[in-house]
mmCIF file of C-alpha atoms in Angstrom:
data_model
loop_
_atom_site.group_PDB
_atom_site.id
_atom_site.type_symbol
_atom_site.label_atom_id
_atom_site.label_comp_id
_atom_site.label_asym_id
_atom_site.label_seq_id
_atom_site.Cartn_x
_atom_site.Cartn_y
_atom_site.Cartn_z
ATOM 1 C CA MET F 28 131.154 131.616 -138.336
ATOM 2 C CA ILE F 29 132.295 132.236 -134.670
ATOM 3 C CA ASP F 30 134.209 129.153 -134.997
ATOM 4 C CA ARG F 31 136.122 130.518 -138.098
ATOM 5 C CA LEU F 32 136.720 133.718 -136.240
ATOM 6 C CA LEU F 33 138.221 132.322 -133.264
ATOM 7 C CA GLY F 34 140.119 129.779 -135.105
ATOM 8 C CA ARG F 35 138.084 126.837 -133.816
ATOM 9 C CA ALA F 36 136.944 125.448 -137.073
ATOM 10 C CA GLU F 37 140.702 125.232 -138.361
ATOM 11 C CA LEU F 38 141.138 123.161 -135.012
ATOM 12 C CA LYS F 39 138.209 120.822 -135.339
ATOM 13 C CA GLU F 40 139.228 119.802 -139.026
ATOM 14 C CA ARG F 41 142.679 119.366 -137.540
ATOM 15 C CA ILE F 42 141.328 117.412 -134.697
ATOM 16 C CA GLU F 43 139.371 114.910 -136.819
ATOM 17 C CA GLU F 44 142.566 114.493 -139.251
ATOM 18 C CA LEU F 45 144.546 113.589 -136.201
ATOM 19 C CA GLU F 46 141.471 111.159 -135.013
ATOM 20 C CA GLU F 47 141.602 109.696 -138.719
ATOM 21 C CA GLU F 48 145.018 109.158 -138.578
ATOM 22 C CA LYS F 49 144.825 107.400 -135.264
ATOM 23 C CA ARG F 50 142.180 105.160 -136.453
ATOM 24 C CA HIS F 51 144.620 104.597 -139.087
ATOM 25 C CA LEU F 52 147.551 103.656 -136.963
ATOM 26 C CA GLU F 53 145.319 101.735 -134.804
ATOM 27 C CA ARG F 54 144.566 99.546 -137.559
ATOM 28 C CA ARG F 55 147.855 99.096 -138.637
ATOM 29 C CA ALA F 56 148.961 98.326 -135.213
ATOM 30 C CA GLU F 57 146.276 95.704 -134.912
ATOM 31 C CA ALA F 58 147.285 94.150 -138.397
ATOM 32 C CA GLU F 59 150.914 94.138 -137.199
ATOM 33 C CA GLU F 60 149.818 92.500 -134.157
ATOM 34 C CA GLU F 61 148.050 89.930 -135.795
ATOM 35 C CA ARG F 62 150.803 89.280 -138.037
ATOM 36 C CA ARG F 63 153.026 89.060 -135.115
ATOM 37 C CA SER F 64 150.977 86.479 -133.746
ATOM 38 C CA ASP F 65 150.636 84.614 -137.052
ATOM 39 C CA ALA F 66 154.604 84.647 -137.081
ATOM 40 C CA VAL F 67 154.689 83.413 -133.439
ATOM 41 C CA ALA F 68 152.361 80.830 -134.201
ATOM 42 C CA ASP F 69 154.159 79.840 -137.416
ATOM 43 C CA ARG F 70 157.496 79.886 -135.484
ATOM 44 C CA GLN F 71 156.163 77.499 -132.962
ATOM 45 C CA ARG F 72 154.945 75.102 -135.331
ATOM 46 C CA ALA F 73 158.377 75.199 -137.038
ATOM 47 C CA GLU F 74 159.930 74.380 -133.623
ATOM 48 C CA GLU F 75 157.643 71.535 -133.210
ATOM 49 C CA ARG F 76 158.517 70.206 -136.642
ATOM 50 C CA VAL F 77 162.299 70.638 -136.145
ATOM 51 C CA ASN F 78 162.044 69.023 -132.542
ATOM 52 C CA GLU F 79 159.949 66.184 -133.944
ATOM 53 C CA LEU F 80 162.421 65.666 -137.135
ATOM 54 C CA GLU F 81 165.429 65.904 -134.413
ATOM 55 C CA HIS F 82 163.630 62.697 -132.671
ATOM 56 C CA ARG F 83 162.872 60.983 -135.870
ATOM 57 C CA ILE F 84 166.633 61.271 -136.709
ATOM 58 C CA GLU F 85 168.250 60.257 -133.497
ATOM 59 C CA SER F 86 165.716 57.010 -133.711
ATOM 60 C CA LEU F 87 166.976 56.235 -137.228
ATOM 61 C CA GLU F 88 170.763 56.938 -135.994
ATOM 62 C CA GLU F 89 170.133 54.476 -133.401
ATOM 63 C CA ARG F 90 168.481 51.823 -135.144
ATOM 64 C CA LEU F 91 171.377 52.454 -137.905
ATOM 65 C CA ASP F 92 174.295 51.992 -135.063
ATOM 66 C CA ARG F 93 172.547 48.647 -133.956
ATOM 67 C CA ALA F 94 172.476 47.618 -137.594
ATOM 68 C CA GLU F 95 176.229 48.538 -138.261
ATOM 69 C CA GLY F 96 177.016 46.699 -134.897
ATOM 70 C CA THR F 97 175.176 43.963 -135.669
ATOM 71 C CA GLU F 98 176.668 43.353 -139.058
ATOM 72 C CA ALA F 99 180.027 44.125 -137.754
ATOM 73 C CA SER F 100 179.908 41.656 -135.119
ATOM 74 C CA VAL F 101 179.036 38.908 -137.648
ATOM 75 C CA GLU F 102 181.237 37.489 -140.348
ATOM 76 C CA PHE F 103 181.254 34.662 -142.543
ATOM 77 C CA ARG F 104 183.443 31.800 -140.997
ATOM 78 C CA ARG F 105 184.966 30.853 -144.320
ATOM 79 C CA VAL F 106 184.383 31.577 -147.934
ATOM 80 C CA SER F 107 185.353 29.344 -150.629
ATOM 81 C CA ASP F 108 185.107 29.026 -154.419
ATOM 82 C CA LEU F 109 184.356 25.478 -155.626
ATOM 83 C CA ARG F 110 184.212 23.938 -159.050
ATOM 84 C CA GLY F 111 184.729 20.666 -160.546
ATOM 85 C CA PRO F 112 185.570 17.745 -158.453
ATOM 86 C CA ARG F 113 185.753 19.875 -155.331
ATOM 87 C CA LEU F 114 182.724 21.329 -155.565
ATOM 88 C CA ALA F 115 181.215 17.457 -156.058
ATOM 89 C CA ASP F 116 182.699 16.748 -153.019
ATOM 90 C CA ALA F 117 181.457 19.604 -151.143
ATOM 91 C CA LEU F 118 177.603 18.802 -151.996
ATOM 92 C CA ASP F 119 178.001 15.034 -151.404
ATOM 93 C CA ARG F 120 179.127 16.062 -147.657
ATOM 94 C CA PHE F 121 176.149 17.971 -147.331
ATOM 95 C CA ARG F 122 174.011 15.432 -148.672
ATOM 96 C CA ALA F 123 175.430 12.999 -146.349
ATOM 97 C CA VAL F 124 173.544 15.085 -143.347
ATOM 98 C CA GLU F 125 170.831 13.177 -142.269
ATOM 99 C CA SER F 126 168.241 13.820 -139.231
ATOM 100 C CA ASP F 127 166.488 11.506 -137.391
ATOM 101 C CA ASP F 128 164.087 14.266 -136.846
ATOM 102 C CA PRO F 129 161.805 14.809 -139.866
ATOM 103 C CA GLU F 130 162.379 18.399 -139.490
ATOM 104 C CA GLY F 131 165.681 18.521 -138.407
ATOM 105 C CA LEU F 132 167.511 20.208 -141.607
ATOM 106 C CA LEU F 133 166.711 23.401 -143.310
ATOM 107 C CA THR F 134 167.133 24.539 -147.246
ATOM 108 C CA ALA F 135 165.789 27.634 -148.694
ATOM 109 C CA PHE F 136 166.821 29.453 -151.619
ATOM 110 C CA VAL F 137 166.997 33.155 -151.130
ATOM 111 C CA PRO F 138 166.905 35.148 -154.307
ATOM 112 C CA ASP F 139 167.915 38.349 -153.148
ATOM 113 C CA ALA F 140 168.540 40.595 -150.265
ATOM 114 C CA ASP F 141 165.112 41.690 -149.643
ATOM 115 C CA SER F 142 163.324 38.045 -150.051
ATOM 116 C CA VAL F 143 164.770 36.317 -146.848
ATOM 117 C CA PRO F 144 162.119 33.798 -145.697
ATOM 118 C CA GLU F 145 160.896 34.143 -141.997
ATOM 119 C CA THR F 146 161.818 30.519 -141.293
ATOM 120 C CA VAL F 147 165.436 31.287 -142.208
ATOM 121 C CA ALA F 148 165.532 34.915 -140.334
ATOM 122 C CA ASP F 149 163.943 33.004 -137.561
ATOM 123 C CA TRP F 150 166.602 30.342 -137.572
ATOM 124 C CA PHE F 151 169.771 32.619 -138.096
ATOM 125 C CA GLY F 152 168.792 35.614 -136.114
ATOM 126 C CA ASP F 153 171.527 38.204 -135.841
ATOM 127 C CA ARG F 154 173.252 36.149 -138.815
ATOM 128 C CA THR F 155 170.328 37.013 -141.265
ATOM 129 C CA ALA F 156 172.637 39.826 -142.295
ATOM 130 C CA LEU F 157 175.013 37.444 -143.628
ATOM 131 C CA VAL F 158 172.391 35.456 -145.305
ATOM 132 C CA ARG F 159 171.555 38.763 -147.217
ATOM 133 C CA ARG F 160 175.097 39.271 -148.262
ATOM 134 C CA ALA F 161 175.351 35.852 -149.667
ATOM 135 C CA ALA F 162 172.261 36.001 -151.436
ATOM 136 C CA PRO F 163 171.092 34.909 -154.246
ATOM 137 C CA ALA F 164 171.890 31.486 -152.439
ATOM 138 C CA VAL F 165 170.696 28.067 -151.667
ATOM 139 C CA VAL F 166 170.653 28.330 -147.528
ATOM 140 C CA VAL F 167 171.330 25.282 -145.490
ATOM 141 C CA ALA F 168 171.530 24.740 -141.652
ATOM 142 C CA ASP F 169 170.807 22.172 -139.108
ATOM 143 C CA ASP F 170 168.990 22.431 -135.797
ATOM 144 C CA THR F 171 172.057 21.696 -133.867
ATOM 145 C CA GLY F 172 174.032 24.556 -135.554
ATOM 146 C CA ALA F 173 176.806 22.013 -136.885
ATOM 147 C CA ALA F 174 175.898 22.680 -140.663
ATOM 148 C CA SER F 175 175.427 26.404 -141.818
ATOM 149 C CA ALA F 176 176.054 27.867 -145.086
ATOM 150 C CA ALA F 177 175.269 29.426 -148.041
ATOM 151 C CA LEU F 178 176.051 28.591 -151.625
ATOM 152 C CA SER F 179 175.620 30.295 -154.790
ATOM 153 C CA PRO F 180 173.974 28.236 -157.512
ATOM 154 C CA PRO F 181 174.543 28.948 -161.138
ATOM 155 C CA ILE F 182 171.139 27.988 -162.153
ATOM 156 C CA ALA F 183 168.625 29.313 -159.401
ATOM 157 C CA PRO F 184 165.845 27.418 -158.529
ATOM 158 C CA ASP F 185 162.115 28.853 -157.661
ATOM 159 C CA PRO F 186 162.083 30.255 -154.229
ATOM 160 C CA PHE F 187 161.402 27.656 -151.536
ATOM 161 C CA ASP F 188 162.116 27.044 -147.749
ATOM 162 C CA GLU F 189 161.643 23.729 -145.864
ATOM 163 C CA TRP F 190 162.661 21.862 -142.911
ATOM 164 C CA SER F 191 163.033 18.151 -143.756
ATOM 165 C CA ASP F 192 165.515 15.243 -142.835
ATOM 166 C CA ARG F 193 167.691 15.925 -145.796
ATOM 167 C CA PHE F 194 169.272 18.954 -147.591
ATOM 168 C CA ARG F 195 167.426 19.561 -150.839
ATOM 169 C CA LEU F 196 170.407 20.136 -153.048
ATOM 170 C CA ASP F 197 169.658 19.524 -156.886
ATOM 171 C CA ASP F 198 172.843 18.726 -158.851
ATOM 172 C CA ALA F 199 171.226 20.553 -161.759
ATOM 173 C CA TRP F 200 171.494 24.045 -159.630
ATOM 174 C CA PHE F 201 175.258 23.700 -159.120
ATOM 175 C CA ARG F 202 176.917 21.671 -161.710
ATOM 176 C CA PRO F 203 176.401 21.034 -165.551
ATOM 177 C CA THR F 204 174.094 17.986 -166.317
ATOM 178 C CA GLY F 205 172.306 16.474 -169.196
ATOM 179 C CA ARG F 206 172.632 17.941 -172.543
ATOM 180 C CA PHE F 207 172.824 21.761 -173.015
ATOM 181 C CA ALA F 208 174.090 24.683 -174.953
ATOM 182 C CA PHE F 209 176.489 27.517 -173.272
ATOM 183 C CA ALA F 210 177.217 30.524 -175.315
ATOM 184 C CA LEU F 211 179.619 33.554 -174.775
ATOM 185 C CA VAL F 212 178.352 36.913 -176.445
ATOM 186 C CA ARG F 213 180.304 40.110 -177.005
ATOM 187 C CA ALA F 214 179.948 42.889 -178.903
ATOM 188 C CA ASP F 215 183.000 41.341 -181.228
ATOM 189 C CA THR F 216 182.660 37.577 -180.095
ATOM 190 C CA PHE F 217 180.788 34.875 -179.971
ATOM 191 C CA ALA F 218 181.141 31.236 -179.070
ATOM 192 C CA LEU F 219 178.620 28.447 -178.636
ATOM 193 C CA GLY F 220 179.376 24.953 -177.478
ATOM 194 C CA THR F 221 177.118 21.883 -176.935
ATOM 195 C CA TYR F 222 177.780 19.994 -173.767
ATOM 196 C CA GLU F 223 177.394 16.744 -172.241
ATOM 197 C CA GLY F 224 177.759 16.967 -168.673
ATOM 198 C CA GLY F 225 181.264 19.255 -168.399
ATOM 199 C CA GLU F 226 182.272 17.776 -171.575
ATOM 200 C CA ARG F 227 182.131 19.886 -174.761
ATOM 201 C CA VAL F 228 180.771 17.985 -177.560
ATOM 202 C CA ALA F 229 180.053 20.335 -180.587
ATOM 203 C CA TYR F 230 181.623 24.162 -180.944
ATOM 204 C CA GLU F 231 181.380 27.369 -183.398
ATOM 205 C CA GLY F 232 182.489 30.706 -182.961
ATOM 206 C CA PHE F 233 183.593 33.452 -184.882
ATOM 207 C CA SER F 234 184.790 37.363 -183.964
ATOM 208 C CA SER F 235 183.752 40.700 -185.999
ATOM 209 C CA ASP F 236 185.741 43.397 -186.769
ATOM 210 C CA VAL F 237 183.712 46.205 -184.363
ATOM 211 C CA LYS F 238 185.669 49.492 -184.305
ATOM 212 C CA GLU F 239 186.717 51.042 -180.744
ATOM 213 C CA ALA F 240 184.838 53.710 -179.119
ATOM 214 C CA HIS F 241 185.533 57.056 -180.524
ATOM 215 C CA SER F 242 185.351 60.097 -178.485
ATOM 216 C CA LYS F 243 186.237 63.147 -181.058
ATOM 217 C CA GLY F 244 182.950 64.500 -181.086
ATOM 218 C CA GLY F 245 181.109 66.676 -183.574
ATOM 219 C CA PHE F 246 179.781 65.024 -186.809
ATOM 220 C CA SER F 247 182.263 62.664 -187.270
ATOM 221 C CA GLN F 248 181.668 60.924 -184.032
ATOM 222 C CA GLY F 249 178.003 60.372 -185.024
ATOM 223 C CA ARG F 250 178.781 58.856 -188.210
ATOM 224 C CA PHE F 251 181.498 56.664 -186.461
ATOM 225 C CA GLU F 252 179.110 55.547 -184.006
ATOM 226 C CA ARG F 253 176.238 54.844 -186.349
ATOM 227 C CA ARG F 254 178.861 52.612 -188.502
ATOM 228 C CA ARG F 255 180.019 51.023 -184.953
ATOM 229 C CA GLU F 256 176.538 50.199 -184.235
ATOM 230 C CA GLY F 257 175.857 48.592 -187.464
ATOM 231 C CA GLN F 258 178.646 46.353 -187.132
ATOM 232 C CA ILE F 259 177.803 45.286 -183.709
ATOM 233 C CA ASP F 260 174.030 44.350 -185.143
ATOM 234 C CA ASP F 261 175.539 42.490 -187.862
ATOM 235 C CA HIS F 262 177.865 40.587 -185.326
ATOM 236 C CA LEU F 263 174.406 39.806 -183.124
ATOM 237 C CA ASP F 264 172.436 38.949 -186.129
ATOM 238 C CA GLY F 265 174.939 35.984 -186.409
ATOM 239 C CA ALA F 266 174.887 35.309 -183.057
ATOM 240 C CA ASN F 267 170.910 34.944 -182.970
ATOM 241 C CA GLU F 268 170.887 32.870 -185.836
ATOM 242 C CA ALA F 269 173.410 30.356 -184.400
ATOM 243 C CA LEU F 270 171.439 30.301 -181.270
ATOM 244 C CA ALA F 271 168.241 29.642 -183.130
ATOM 245 C CA GLY F 272 170.065 26.695 -184.904
ATOM 246 C CA VAL F 273 170.910 25.019 -181.300
ATOM 247 C CA GLU F 274 168.732 21.651 -181.284
ATOM 248 C CA ASN F 275 168.293 18.783 -178.900
ATOM 249 C CA VAL F 276 169.501 20.295 -175.840
ATOM 250 C CA ASP F 277 167.567 20.573 -172.490
ATOM 251 C CA ARG F 278 168.454 24.141 -171.964
ATOM 252 C CA THR F 279 170.590 27.133 -173.484
ATOM 253 C CA ILE F 280 172.687 29.138 -171.170
ATOM 254 C CA VAL F 281 174.106 32.293 -172.354
ATOM 255 C CA VAL F 282 176.407 34.707 -170.507
ATOM 256 C CA GLY F 283 178.502 37.608 -171.701
ATOM 257 C CA GLU F 284 178.382 41.802 -171.832
ATOM 258 C CA ARG F 285 175.492 43.274 -170.236
ATOM 259 C CA SER F 286 174.752 45.589 -172.818
ATOM 260 C CA VAL F 287 174.165 43.029 -175.684
ATOM 261 C CA LEU F 288 172.555 39.907 -173.540
ATOM 262 C CA GLY F 289 169.037 41.791 -173.872
ATOM 263 C CA ARG F 290 169.465 41.188 -177.714
ATOM 264 C CA VAL F 291 170.121 37.630 -177.898
ATOM 265 C CA ARG F 292 167.604 36.591 -174.684
ATOM 266 C CA ASP F 293 165.092 35.283 -176.691
ATOM 267 C CA HIS F 294 167.094 32.136 -177.187
ATOM 268 C CA ALA F 295 168.396 31.753 -173.830
ATOM 269 C CA ASP F 296 166.950 29.610 -170.953
ATOM 270 C CA VAL F 297 169.456 31.353 -168.525
ATOM 271 C CA THR F 298 171.328 34.729 -168.860
ATOM 272 C CA ASP F 299 174.308 35.753 -166.802
ATOM 273 C CA VAL F 300 177.044 38.510 -166.971
ATOM 274 C CA SER F 301 180.475 37.540 -167.953
ATOM 275 C CA ASP F 302 183.769 39.328 -168.381
ATOM 276 C CA ALA F 303 185.575 36.496 -170.403
ATOM 277 C CA THR F 304 187.533 38.230 -172.937
ATOM 278 C CA GLY F 305 190.160 36.714 -175.840
ATOM 279 C CA LYS F 306 189.645 34.414 -178.697
ATOM 280 C CA PRO F 307 186.415 32.671 -178.921
ATOM 281 C CA LYS F 308 187.417 29.164 -177.884
ATOM 282 C CA ALA F 309 189.213 30.121 -174.983
ATOM 283 C CA ALA F 310 186.726 32.913 -173.988
ATOM 284 C CA LEU F 311 184.141 30.324 -173.736
ATOM 285 C CA GLU F 312 186.131 28.098 -171.600
ATOM 286 C CA ASP F 313 186.896 30.910 -169.143
ATOM 287 C CA ALA F 314 183.207 31.794 -169.210
ATOM 288 C CA PHE F 315 182.077 28.191 -168.863
ATOM 289 C CA ARG F 316 184.586 27.587 -165.756
ATOM 290 C CA ASP F 317 183.384 31.016 -164.209
ATOM 291 C CA PHE F 318 179.656 30.184 -164.497
ATOM 292 C CA TRP F 319 180.076 26.688 -162.912
ATOM 293 C CA THR F 320 181.753 28.018 -159.906
ATOM 294 C CA VAL F 321 179.915 28.043 -156.729
ATOM 295 C CA ARG F 322 180.893 30.352 -153.988
ATOM 296 C CA VAL F 323 180.291 28.648 -150.536
ATOM 297 C CA HIS F 324 179.792 31.024 -147.430
ATOM 298 C CA ALA F 325 179.881 29.179 -143.993
ATOM 299 C CA ILE F 326 177.554 31.078 -141.755
#
């Protein structure tokens, strides 16, 4: 009662309120300090990660610069496309190379840029970049450095690499040999020849009326595309029927549009993309010539 009379009760209540507010502010200050500490730690971790990434980027850029510098510093000595008699002559020259050392000549088939055998990489060193660029290729080299080349085989052998006293260059990889069927398939064109070596001894072919691509959109486009697909299906049914009738051949090679090759692959031993166009017989001749052309990279 005296406290109330003297106004001390009110002061005490105010003090308690202020002390509670003080404790509240202290808790907020502590929480803020914790958040600030966490933020500082997060920032430090982020800065460390940034530094780490910067170092990695610099390292990768250095590797890239070295790789680009290496590839820029080596080029093929010569690139030639050979077929027919010129190709036969080139192959004979390579086959004429012999070594007194039973492991003086290297031959390898490199199917792609990511499959270079260790023997090839060890021998070619910085020039391995050229081997990758030439792949798929049969690579030949001798231990004196006099002969060094990559040849693109129309018929790819199984991967191999070997040192011997002669280069391993099978004629069947590079030139038409034996009795075989060779066909060109496009969405509207089919041509099939039977060959004895490089000579065609039988032929059949046909063209189909397939509508050109339609781009008007809407319902009419959908109907047009269905009709076009039906025409292509009919055409490929005829091609498959002709290929299924092939007999007495060592192998069947089919080339043509990438979009339709998969639909005749069951009847082919070898497939390849070809852009030969025109009437069936002329297109077949162009495709045959292109397929049996070998690119020779002098390394």
